[in-house]
Short mmCIF file of C-alpha atoms in Angstrom, two decimals:
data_model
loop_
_atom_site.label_atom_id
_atom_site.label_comp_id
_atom_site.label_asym_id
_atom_site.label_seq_id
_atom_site.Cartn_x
_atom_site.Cartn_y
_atom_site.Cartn_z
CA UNK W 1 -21.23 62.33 -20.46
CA UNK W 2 -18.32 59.98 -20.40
CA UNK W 3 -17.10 59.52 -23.90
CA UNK W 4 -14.92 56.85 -25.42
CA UNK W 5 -11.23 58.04 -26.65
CA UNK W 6 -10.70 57.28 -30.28
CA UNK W 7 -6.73 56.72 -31.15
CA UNK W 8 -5.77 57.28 -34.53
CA UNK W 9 -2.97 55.35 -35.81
CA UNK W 10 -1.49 55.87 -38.88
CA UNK W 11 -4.54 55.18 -41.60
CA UNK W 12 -6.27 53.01 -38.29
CA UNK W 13 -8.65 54.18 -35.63
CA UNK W 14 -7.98 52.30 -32.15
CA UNK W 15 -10.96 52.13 -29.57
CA UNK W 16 -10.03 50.22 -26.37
CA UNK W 17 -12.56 49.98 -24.04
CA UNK W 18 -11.27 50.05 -20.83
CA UNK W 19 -14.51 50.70 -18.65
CA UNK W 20 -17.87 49.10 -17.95
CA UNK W 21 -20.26 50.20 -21.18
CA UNK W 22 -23.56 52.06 -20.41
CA UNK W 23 -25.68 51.93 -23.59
CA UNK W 24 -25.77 56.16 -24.00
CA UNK W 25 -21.73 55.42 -24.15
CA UNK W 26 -22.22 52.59 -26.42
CA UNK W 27 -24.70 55.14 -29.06
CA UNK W 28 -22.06 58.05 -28.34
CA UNK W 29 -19.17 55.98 -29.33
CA UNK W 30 -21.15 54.67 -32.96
CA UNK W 31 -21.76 58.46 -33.92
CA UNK W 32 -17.88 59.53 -32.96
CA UNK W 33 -16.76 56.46 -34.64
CA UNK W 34 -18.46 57.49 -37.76
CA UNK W 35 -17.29 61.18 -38.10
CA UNK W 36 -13.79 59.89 -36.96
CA UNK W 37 -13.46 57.90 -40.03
CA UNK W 38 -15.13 60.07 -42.49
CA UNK W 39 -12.56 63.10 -40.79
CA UNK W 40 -9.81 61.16 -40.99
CA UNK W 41 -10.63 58.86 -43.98
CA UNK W 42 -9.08 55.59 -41.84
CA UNK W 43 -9.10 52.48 -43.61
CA UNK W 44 -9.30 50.24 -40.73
CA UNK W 45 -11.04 50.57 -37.21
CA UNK W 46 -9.61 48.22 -34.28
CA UNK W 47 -11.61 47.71 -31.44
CA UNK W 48 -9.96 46.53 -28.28
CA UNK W 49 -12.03 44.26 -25.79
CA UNK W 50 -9.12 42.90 -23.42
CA UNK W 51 -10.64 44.48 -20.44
CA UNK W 52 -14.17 43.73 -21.31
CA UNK W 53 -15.15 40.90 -18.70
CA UNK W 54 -19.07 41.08 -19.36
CA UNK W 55 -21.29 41.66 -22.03
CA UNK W 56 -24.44 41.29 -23.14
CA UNK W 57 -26.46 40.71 -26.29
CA UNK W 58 -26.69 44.92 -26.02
CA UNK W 59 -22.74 44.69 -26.58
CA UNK W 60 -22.88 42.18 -29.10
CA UNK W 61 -24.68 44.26 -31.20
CA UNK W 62 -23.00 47.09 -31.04
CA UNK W 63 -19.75 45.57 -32.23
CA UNK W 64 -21.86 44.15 -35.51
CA UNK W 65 -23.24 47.39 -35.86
CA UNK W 66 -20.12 49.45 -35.42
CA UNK W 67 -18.64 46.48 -37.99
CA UNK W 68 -21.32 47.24 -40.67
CA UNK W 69 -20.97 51.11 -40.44
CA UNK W 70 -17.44 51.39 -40.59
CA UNK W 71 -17.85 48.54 -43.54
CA UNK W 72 -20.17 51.26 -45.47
CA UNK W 73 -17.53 53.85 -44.77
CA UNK W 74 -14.64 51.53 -46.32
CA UNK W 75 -13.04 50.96 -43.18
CA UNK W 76 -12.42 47.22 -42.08
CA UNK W 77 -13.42 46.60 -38.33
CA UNK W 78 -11.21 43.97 -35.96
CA UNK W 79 -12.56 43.15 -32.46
CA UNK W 80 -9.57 41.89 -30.19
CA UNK W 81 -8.52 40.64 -27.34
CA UNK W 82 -11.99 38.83 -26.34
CA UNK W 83 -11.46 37.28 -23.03
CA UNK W 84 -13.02 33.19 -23.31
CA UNK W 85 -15.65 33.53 -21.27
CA UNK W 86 -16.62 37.09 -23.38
CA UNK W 87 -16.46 34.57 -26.16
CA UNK W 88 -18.04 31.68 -24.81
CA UNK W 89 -21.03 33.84 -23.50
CA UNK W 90 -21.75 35.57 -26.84
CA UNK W 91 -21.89 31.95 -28.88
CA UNK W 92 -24.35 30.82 -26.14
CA UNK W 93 -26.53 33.87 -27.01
CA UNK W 94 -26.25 33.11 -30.44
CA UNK W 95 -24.04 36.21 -31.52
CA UNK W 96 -21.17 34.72 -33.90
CA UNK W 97 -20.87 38.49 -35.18
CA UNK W 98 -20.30 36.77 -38.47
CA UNK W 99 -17.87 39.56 -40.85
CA UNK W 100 -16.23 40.77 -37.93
CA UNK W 101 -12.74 40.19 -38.26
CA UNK W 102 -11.12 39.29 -34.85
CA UNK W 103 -7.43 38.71 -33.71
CA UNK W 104 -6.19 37.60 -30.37
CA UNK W 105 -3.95 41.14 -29.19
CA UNK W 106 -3.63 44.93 -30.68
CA UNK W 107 -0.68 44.10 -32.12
CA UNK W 108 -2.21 41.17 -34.23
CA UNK W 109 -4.91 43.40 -34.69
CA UNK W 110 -3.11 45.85 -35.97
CA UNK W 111 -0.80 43.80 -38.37
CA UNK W 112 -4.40 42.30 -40.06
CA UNK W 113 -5.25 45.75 -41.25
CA UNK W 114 -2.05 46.81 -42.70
CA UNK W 115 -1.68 46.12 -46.65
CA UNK W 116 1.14 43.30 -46.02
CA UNK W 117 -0.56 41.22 -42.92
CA UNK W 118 -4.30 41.10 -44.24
CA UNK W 119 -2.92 38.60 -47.06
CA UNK W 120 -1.25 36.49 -44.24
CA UNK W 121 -4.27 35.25 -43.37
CA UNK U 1 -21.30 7.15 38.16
CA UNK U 2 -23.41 5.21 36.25
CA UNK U 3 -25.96 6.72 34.74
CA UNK U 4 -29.86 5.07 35.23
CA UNK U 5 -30.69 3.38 31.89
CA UNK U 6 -27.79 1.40 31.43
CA UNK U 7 -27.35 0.06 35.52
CA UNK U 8 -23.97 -1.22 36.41
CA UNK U 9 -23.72 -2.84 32.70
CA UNK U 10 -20.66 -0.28 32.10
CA UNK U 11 -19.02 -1.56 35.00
CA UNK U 12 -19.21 -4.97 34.52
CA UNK U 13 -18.11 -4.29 30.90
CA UNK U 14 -14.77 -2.41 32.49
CA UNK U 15 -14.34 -5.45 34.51
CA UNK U 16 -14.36 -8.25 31.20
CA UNK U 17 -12.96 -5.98 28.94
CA UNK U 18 -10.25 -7.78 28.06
CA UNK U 19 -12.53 -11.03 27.29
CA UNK U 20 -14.98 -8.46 25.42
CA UNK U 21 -12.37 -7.11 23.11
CA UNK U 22 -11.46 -10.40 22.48
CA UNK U 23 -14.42 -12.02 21.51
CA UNK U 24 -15.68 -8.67 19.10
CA UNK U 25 -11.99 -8.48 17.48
CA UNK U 26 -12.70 -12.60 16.62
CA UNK U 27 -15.81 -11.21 14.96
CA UNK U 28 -14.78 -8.07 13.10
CA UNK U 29 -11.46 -10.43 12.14
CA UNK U 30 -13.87 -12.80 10.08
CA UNK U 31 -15.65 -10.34 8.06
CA UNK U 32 -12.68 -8.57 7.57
CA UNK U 33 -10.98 -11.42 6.39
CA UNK U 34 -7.20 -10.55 7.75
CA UNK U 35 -7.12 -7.65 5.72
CA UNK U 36 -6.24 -5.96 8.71
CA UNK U 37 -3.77 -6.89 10.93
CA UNK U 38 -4.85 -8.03 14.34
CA UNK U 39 -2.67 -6.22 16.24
CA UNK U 40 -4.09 -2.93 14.54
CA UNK U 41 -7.53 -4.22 14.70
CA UNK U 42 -6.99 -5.21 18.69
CA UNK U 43 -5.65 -0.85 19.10
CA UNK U 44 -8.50 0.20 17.20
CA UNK U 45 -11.71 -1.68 18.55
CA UNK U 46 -10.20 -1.17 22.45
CA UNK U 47 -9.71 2.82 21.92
CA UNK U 48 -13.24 2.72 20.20
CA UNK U 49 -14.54 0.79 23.31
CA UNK U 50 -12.58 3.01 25.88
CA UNK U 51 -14.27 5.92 24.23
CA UNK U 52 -18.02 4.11 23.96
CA UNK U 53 -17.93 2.83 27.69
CA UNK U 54 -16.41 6.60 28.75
CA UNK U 55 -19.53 8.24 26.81
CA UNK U 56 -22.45 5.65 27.79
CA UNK U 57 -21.69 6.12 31.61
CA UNK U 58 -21.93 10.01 31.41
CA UNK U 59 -25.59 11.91 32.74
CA UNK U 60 -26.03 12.02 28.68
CA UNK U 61 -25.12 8.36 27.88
CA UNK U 62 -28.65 7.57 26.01
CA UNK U 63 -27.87 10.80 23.43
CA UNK U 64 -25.44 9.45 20.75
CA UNK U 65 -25.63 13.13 19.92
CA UNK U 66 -24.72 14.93 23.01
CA UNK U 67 -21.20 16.12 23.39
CA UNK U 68 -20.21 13.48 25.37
CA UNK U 69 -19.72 11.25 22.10
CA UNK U 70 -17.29 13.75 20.76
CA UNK U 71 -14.62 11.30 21.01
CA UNK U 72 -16.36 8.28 19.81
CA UNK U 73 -17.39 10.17 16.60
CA UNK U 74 -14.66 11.15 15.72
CA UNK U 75 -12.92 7.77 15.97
CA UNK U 76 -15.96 6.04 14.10
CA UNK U 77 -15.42 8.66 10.93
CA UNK U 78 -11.83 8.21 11.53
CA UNK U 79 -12.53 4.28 11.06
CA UNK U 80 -15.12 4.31 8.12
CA UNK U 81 -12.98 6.91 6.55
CA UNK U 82 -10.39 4.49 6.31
CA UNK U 83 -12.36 1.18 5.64
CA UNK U 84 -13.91 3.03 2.74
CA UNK U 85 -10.79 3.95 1.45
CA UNK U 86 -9.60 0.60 1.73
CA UNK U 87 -12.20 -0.36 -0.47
CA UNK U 88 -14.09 -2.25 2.18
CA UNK U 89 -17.65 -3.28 1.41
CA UNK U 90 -20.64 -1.10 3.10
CA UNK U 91 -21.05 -4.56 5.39
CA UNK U 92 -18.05 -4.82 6.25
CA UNK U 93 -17.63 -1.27 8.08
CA UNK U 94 -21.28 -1.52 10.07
CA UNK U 95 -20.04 -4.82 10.97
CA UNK U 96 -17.32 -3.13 13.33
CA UNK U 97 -19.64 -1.47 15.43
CA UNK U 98 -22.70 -4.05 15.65
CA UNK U 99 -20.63 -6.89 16.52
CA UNK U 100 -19.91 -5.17 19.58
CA UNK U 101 -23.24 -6.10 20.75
CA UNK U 102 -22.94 -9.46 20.39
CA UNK U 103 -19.60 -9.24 22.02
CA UNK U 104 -21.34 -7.30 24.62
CA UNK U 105 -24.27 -9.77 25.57
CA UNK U 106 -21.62 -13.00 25.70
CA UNK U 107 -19.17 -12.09 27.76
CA UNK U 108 -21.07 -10.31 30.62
CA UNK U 109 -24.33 -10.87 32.24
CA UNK U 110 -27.14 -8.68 30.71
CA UNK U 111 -30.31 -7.58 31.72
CA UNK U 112 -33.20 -5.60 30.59
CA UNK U 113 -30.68 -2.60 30.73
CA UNK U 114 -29.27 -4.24 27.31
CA UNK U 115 -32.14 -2.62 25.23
CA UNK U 116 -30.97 1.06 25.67
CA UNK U 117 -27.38 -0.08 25.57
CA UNK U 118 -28.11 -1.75 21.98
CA UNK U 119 -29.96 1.53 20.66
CA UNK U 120 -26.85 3.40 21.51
CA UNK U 121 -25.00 0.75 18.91
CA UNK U 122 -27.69 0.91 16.50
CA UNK U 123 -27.01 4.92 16.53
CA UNK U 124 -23.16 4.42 16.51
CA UNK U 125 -23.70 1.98 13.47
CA UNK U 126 -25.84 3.91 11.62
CA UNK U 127 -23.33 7.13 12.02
CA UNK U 128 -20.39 5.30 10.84
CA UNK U 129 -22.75 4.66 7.83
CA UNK U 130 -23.22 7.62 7.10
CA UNK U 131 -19.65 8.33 7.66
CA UNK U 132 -18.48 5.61 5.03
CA UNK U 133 -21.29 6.50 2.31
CA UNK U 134 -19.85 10.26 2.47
CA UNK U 135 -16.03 9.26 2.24
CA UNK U 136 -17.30 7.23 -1.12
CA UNK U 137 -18.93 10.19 -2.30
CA UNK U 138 -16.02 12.41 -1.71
CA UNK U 139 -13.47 9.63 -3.15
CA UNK U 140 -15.85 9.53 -6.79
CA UNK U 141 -16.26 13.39 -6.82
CA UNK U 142 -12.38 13.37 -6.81
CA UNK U 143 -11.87 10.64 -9.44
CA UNK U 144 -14.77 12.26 -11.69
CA UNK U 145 -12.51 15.85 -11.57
CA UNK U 146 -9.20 14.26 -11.91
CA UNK U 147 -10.50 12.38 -15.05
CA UNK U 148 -12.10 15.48 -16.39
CA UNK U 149 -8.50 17.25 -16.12
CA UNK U 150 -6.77 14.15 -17.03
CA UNK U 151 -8.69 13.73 -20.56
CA UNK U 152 -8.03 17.21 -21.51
CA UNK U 153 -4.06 18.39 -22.16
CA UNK U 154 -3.97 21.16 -24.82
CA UNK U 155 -0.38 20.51 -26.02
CA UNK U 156 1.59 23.28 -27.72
CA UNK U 157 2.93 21.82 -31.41
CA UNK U 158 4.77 24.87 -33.18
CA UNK U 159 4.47 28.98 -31.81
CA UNK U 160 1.12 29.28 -32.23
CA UNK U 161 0.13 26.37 -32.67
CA UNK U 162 -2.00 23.94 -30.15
CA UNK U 163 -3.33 21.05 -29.86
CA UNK U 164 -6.54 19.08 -28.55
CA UNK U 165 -6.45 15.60 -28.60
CA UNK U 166 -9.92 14.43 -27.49
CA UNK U 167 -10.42 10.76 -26.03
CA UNK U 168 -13.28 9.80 -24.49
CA UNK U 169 -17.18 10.49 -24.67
CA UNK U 170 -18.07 13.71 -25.11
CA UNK U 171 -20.77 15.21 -22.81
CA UNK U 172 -22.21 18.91 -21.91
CA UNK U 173 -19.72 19.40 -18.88
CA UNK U 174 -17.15 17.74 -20.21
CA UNK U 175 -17.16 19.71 -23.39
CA UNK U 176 -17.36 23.18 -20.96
CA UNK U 177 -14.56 22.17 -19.97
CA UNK U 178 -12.73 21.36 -22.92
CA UNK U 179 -14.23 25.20 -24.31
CA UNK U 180 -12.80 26.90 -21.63
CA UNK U 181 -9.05 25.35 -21.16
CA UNK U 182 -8.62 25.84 -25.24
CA UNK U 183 -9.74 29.00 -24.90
CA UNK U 184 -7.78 30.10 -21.64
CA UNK U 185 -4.83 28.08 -23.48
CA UNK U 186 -5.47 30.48 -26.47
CA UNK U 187 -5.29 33.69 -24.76
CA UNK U 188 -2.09 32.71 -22.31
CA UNK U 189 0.36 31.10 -25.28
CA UNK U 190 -1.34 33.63 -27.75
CA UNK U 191 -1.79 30.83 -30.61
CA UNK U 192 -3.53 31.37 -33.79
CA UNK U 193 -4.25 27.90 -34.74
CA UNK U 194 -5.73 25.00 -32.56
CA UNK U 195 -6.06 21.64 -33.76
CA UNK U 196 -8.76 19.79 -32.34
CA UNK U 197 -8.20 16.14 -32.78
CA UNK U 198 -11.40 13.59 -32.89
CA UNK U 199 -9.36 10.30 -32.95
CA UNK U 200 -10.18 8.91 -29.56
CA UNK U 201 -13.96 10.22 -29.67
CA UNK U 202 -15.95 6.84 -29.94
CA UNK U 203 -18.80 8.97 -31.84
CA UNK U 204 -20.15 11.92 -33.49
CA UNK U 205 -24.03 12.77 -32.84
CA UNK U 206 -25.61 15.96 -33.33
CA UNK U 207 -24.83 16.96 -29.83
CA UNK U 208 -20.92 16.66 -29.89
CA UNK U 209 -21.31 18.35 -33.08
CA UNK U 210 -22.66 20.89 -31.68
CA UNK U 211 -19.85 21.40 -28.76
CA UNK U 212 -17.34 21.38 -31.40
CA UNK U 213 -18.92 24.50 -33.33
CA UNK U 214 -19.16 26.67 -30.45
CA UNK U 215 -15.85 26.37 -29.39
CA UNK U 216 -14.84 26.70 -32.57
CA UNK U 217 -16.64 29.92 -33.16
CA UNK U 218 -15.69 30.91 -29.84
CA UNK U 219 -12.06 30.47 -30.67
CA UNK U 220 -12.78 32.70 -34.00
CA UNK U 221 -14.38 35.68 -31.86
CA UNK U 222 -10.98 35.76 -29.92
CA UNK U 223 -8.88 35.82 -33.45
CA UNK U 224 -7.91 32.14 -33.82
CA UNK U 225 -8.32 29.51 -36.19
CA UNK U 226 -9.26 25.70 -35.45
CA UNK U 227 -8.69 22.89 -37.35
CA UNK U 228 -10.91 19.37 -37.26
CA UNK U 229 -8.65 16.18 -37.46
CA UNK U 230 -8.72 12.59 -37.08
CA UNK U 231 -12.07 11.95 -38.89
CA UNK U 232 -12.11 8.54 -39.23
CA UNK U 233 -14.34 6.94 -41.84
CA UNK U 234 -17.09 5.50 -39.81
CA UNK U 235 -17.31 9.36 -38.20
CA UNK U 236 -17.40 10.99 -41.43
CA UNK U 237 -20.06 8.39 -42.93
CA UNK U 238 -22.07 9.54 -39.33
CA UNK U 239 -21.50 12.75 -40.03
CA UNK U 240 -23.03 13.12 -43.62
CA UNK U 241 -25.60 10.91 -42.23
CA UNK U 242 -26.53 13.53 -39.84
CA UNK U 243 -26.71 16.26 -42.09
CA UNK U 244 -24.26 17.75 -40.20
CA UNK U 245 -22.27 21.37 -41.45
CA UNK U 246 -19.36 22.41 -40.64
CA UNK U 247 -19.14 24.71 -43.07
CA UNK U 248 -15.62 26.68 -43.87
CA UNK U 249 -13.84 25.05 -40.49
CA UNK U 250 -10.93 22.89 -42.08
CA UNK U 251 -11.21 19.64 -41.10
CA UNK U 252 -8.20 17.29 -42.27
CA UNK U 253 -7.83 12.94 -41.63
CA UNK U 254 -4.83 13.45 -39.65
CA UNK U 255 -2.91 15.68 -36.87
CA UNK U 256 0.17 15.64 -39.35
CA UNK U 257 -2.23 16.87 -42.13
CA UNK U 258 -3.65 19.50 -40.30
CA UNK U 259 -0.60 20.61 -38.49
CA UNK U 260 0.75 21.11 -42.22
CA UNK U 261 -1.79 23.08 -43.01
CA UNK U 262 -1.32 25.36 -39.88
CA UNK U 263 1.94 25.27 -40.43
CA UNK U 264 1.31 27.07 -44.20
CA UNK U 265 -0.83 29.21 -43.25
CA UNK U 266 1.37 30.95 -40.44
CA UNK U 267 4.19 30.94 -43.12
CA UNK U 268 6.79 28.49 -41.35
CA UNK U 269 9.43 26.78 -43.60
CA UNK U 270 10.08 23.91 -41.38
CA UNK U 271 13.52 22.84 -43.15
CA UNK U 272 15.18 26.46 -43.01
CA UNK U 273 13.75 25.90 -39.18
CA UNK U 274 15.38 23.18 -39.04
CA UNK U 275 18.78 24.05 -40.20
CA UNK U 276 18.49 27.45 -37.80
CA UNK U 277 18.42 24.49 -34.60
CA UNK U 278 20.83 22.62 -36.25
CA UNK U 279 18.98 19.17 -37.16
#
């Protein structure tokens, strides 16, 4: 099976998703995710979307659930690079993945998690 | 080469044309009310009648749809295209076409042969109807988009920074709209903040409320911020009035105060910017 490269970057984890999502990759990714941090002991997980053109309420949850895992691990999650109509789509099915943190590019992403850039904003 | 239903009426219409043209140019003239100038008018109504006389004597003369009337279609959308640009009345442009029958019946001698001559016109009229009600249809279509673009600029204020001054009504469509250029506008400048400014939005109801929030937490699922202004007091009496929440979205009175706000919050010292551009 077709598993999901996880990038680690100083004390972050990157995931970008750069393929369509079956659900077993979805499940696969949420177990790898979890030994990933508790291996590496990463204190922040960032989750890049930008070539993510559909989803569906299946997708939506796995981002909340892959937020609320890492969260029990003490690892903050940030979803970025959401295309609009990714965006628009999961507000119309109710899905406001409320605790997520989000920023518009990796880089933005990236400068969130760090010690400095998460009192920024 | 006449054809049977119409006898030698196309003939004798060759032979007065110039007395026919003359007497359904007098009519058109005083509906139209010299809005169009005679000369043009006179060019017009004899190509028109060229093309009606060439199509009538054919074998398929009685069959406004055949392909005989090629040519006179086209010059009858040509010419309600036109009048309904012009922003002539619906009379107006059938008037064009069914005067030629009266035109028709006093300058030449007609017989029974007049009746299937005369349901040709009716067809002719109706088409350039039709004609005229779909070049209105087109011409509001247009306006309605170019309106829709026209009330929705998302102007850049600092780096990161836009803005989206609303004026105008909002409805369902136009508030898709309005979601999806912030949100393109978000992802192509890569701002952090958007201001959405209320000032020229007549009212708040439930409904616009409920616009606003979803493109607002749309906006925070991509990793930017928005910002309410230009409450007005009447709005925010409606909106208490409503029950409505907007929970922890800033809203501010004014642009200035919420651009101030964005500005803090990205960290910009506006004075040392300032002195950097030398102002």
């Amino acid at each position: 099976m077709e598993r999901l490269p996880i990038l680690k970057i100083g004390q972050m984890l990157l995931v970008s998703i750069q393929v369509d999502l079956r659900d077993d990759m979805v499940v696969a990714l949420q177990e790898d995710l979890a030994e990933r941090i508790v291996e590496t002991g990463a204190r922040g997980v960032v989750i890049d979307i930008t070539a993510l053109d559909i989803v569906d309420s299946f997708t939506g949850r796995m981002l909340a659930t892959i937020a609320a895992l890492s969260r029990v691990l003490d690892a903050e999650t940030v979803v970025v690079g959401m295309r609009p109509a990714v965006a628009i789509t999961l507000v119309e099915l109710g899905l406001s993945l409320d605790g997520i943190k989000t920023a518009l590019d990796v880089e933005r992403g990236i400068r969130l998690l760090s010690p400095a850039g998460g009192a920024a904003r | 080469m006449t054809s049977e239903p119409f006898g030698d009426l196309i003939d004798r219409c060759r032979a007065a044309e110039d007395d026919l043209v003359r007497r359904w140019r007098a009519d058109v003239a005083a509906s139209l009310r010299g809005r169009i100038s005679e000369l043009e008018l006179d060019k017009e109504l004899r190509e028109l009648l060229d093309a009606v006389l060439s199509a009538v004597a054919t074998a398929d003369g009685a069959d406004t749809r055949s392909a005989a009337y090629g040519e006179v279609r086209a010059l009858l959308v040509d010419l309600s295209r036109a009048r309904a640009l012009q922003g002539f009345s619906p009379r107006e442009t059938a008037i064009s076409v069914f005067a030629l029958k009266r035109a028709v019946r006093e300058s030449v001698e007609v017989g029974p042969e007049f009746t299937a001559f005369s349901d040709v016109i009716d067809e002719l009229g109706l088409f350039t109807f039709e004609s005229y009600a779909k070049t209105r249809e087109e011409v509001i279509a247009n306006q309605a988009e170019q309106l829709l673009e026209l009330a929705t600029p998302v102007v850049k204020l600092w780096h990161g920074v836009v803005a989206l001054p609303l004026v105008g009504t909002l409805d369902s469509a136009r508030a898709q709209v309005v979601m999806e250029k912030l949100l393109q506008t978000l992802v192509d400048t890569g701002s952090e903040y958007a201001i959405i400014d209320i000032t020229g939005v007549p009212a708040v109801d439930t409904q616009v409320a409920q616009h606003l929030l979803k493109t607002i937490v749309a906006a925070r699922l991509m990793g930017a911020e928005c910002i309410i202004s230009g409450i007005r007091p009447q709005i925010a009496q409606t909106i208490v009035a409503l029950g409505i929440e907007f929970g922890d979205i800033a809203t501010k009175a004014t642009l200035a105060d919420a651009l101030l706000l964005a500005l803090g919050r990205i960290g910009v010292d506006v004075t040392a910017e300032m002195s950097k551009r030398g102002l």
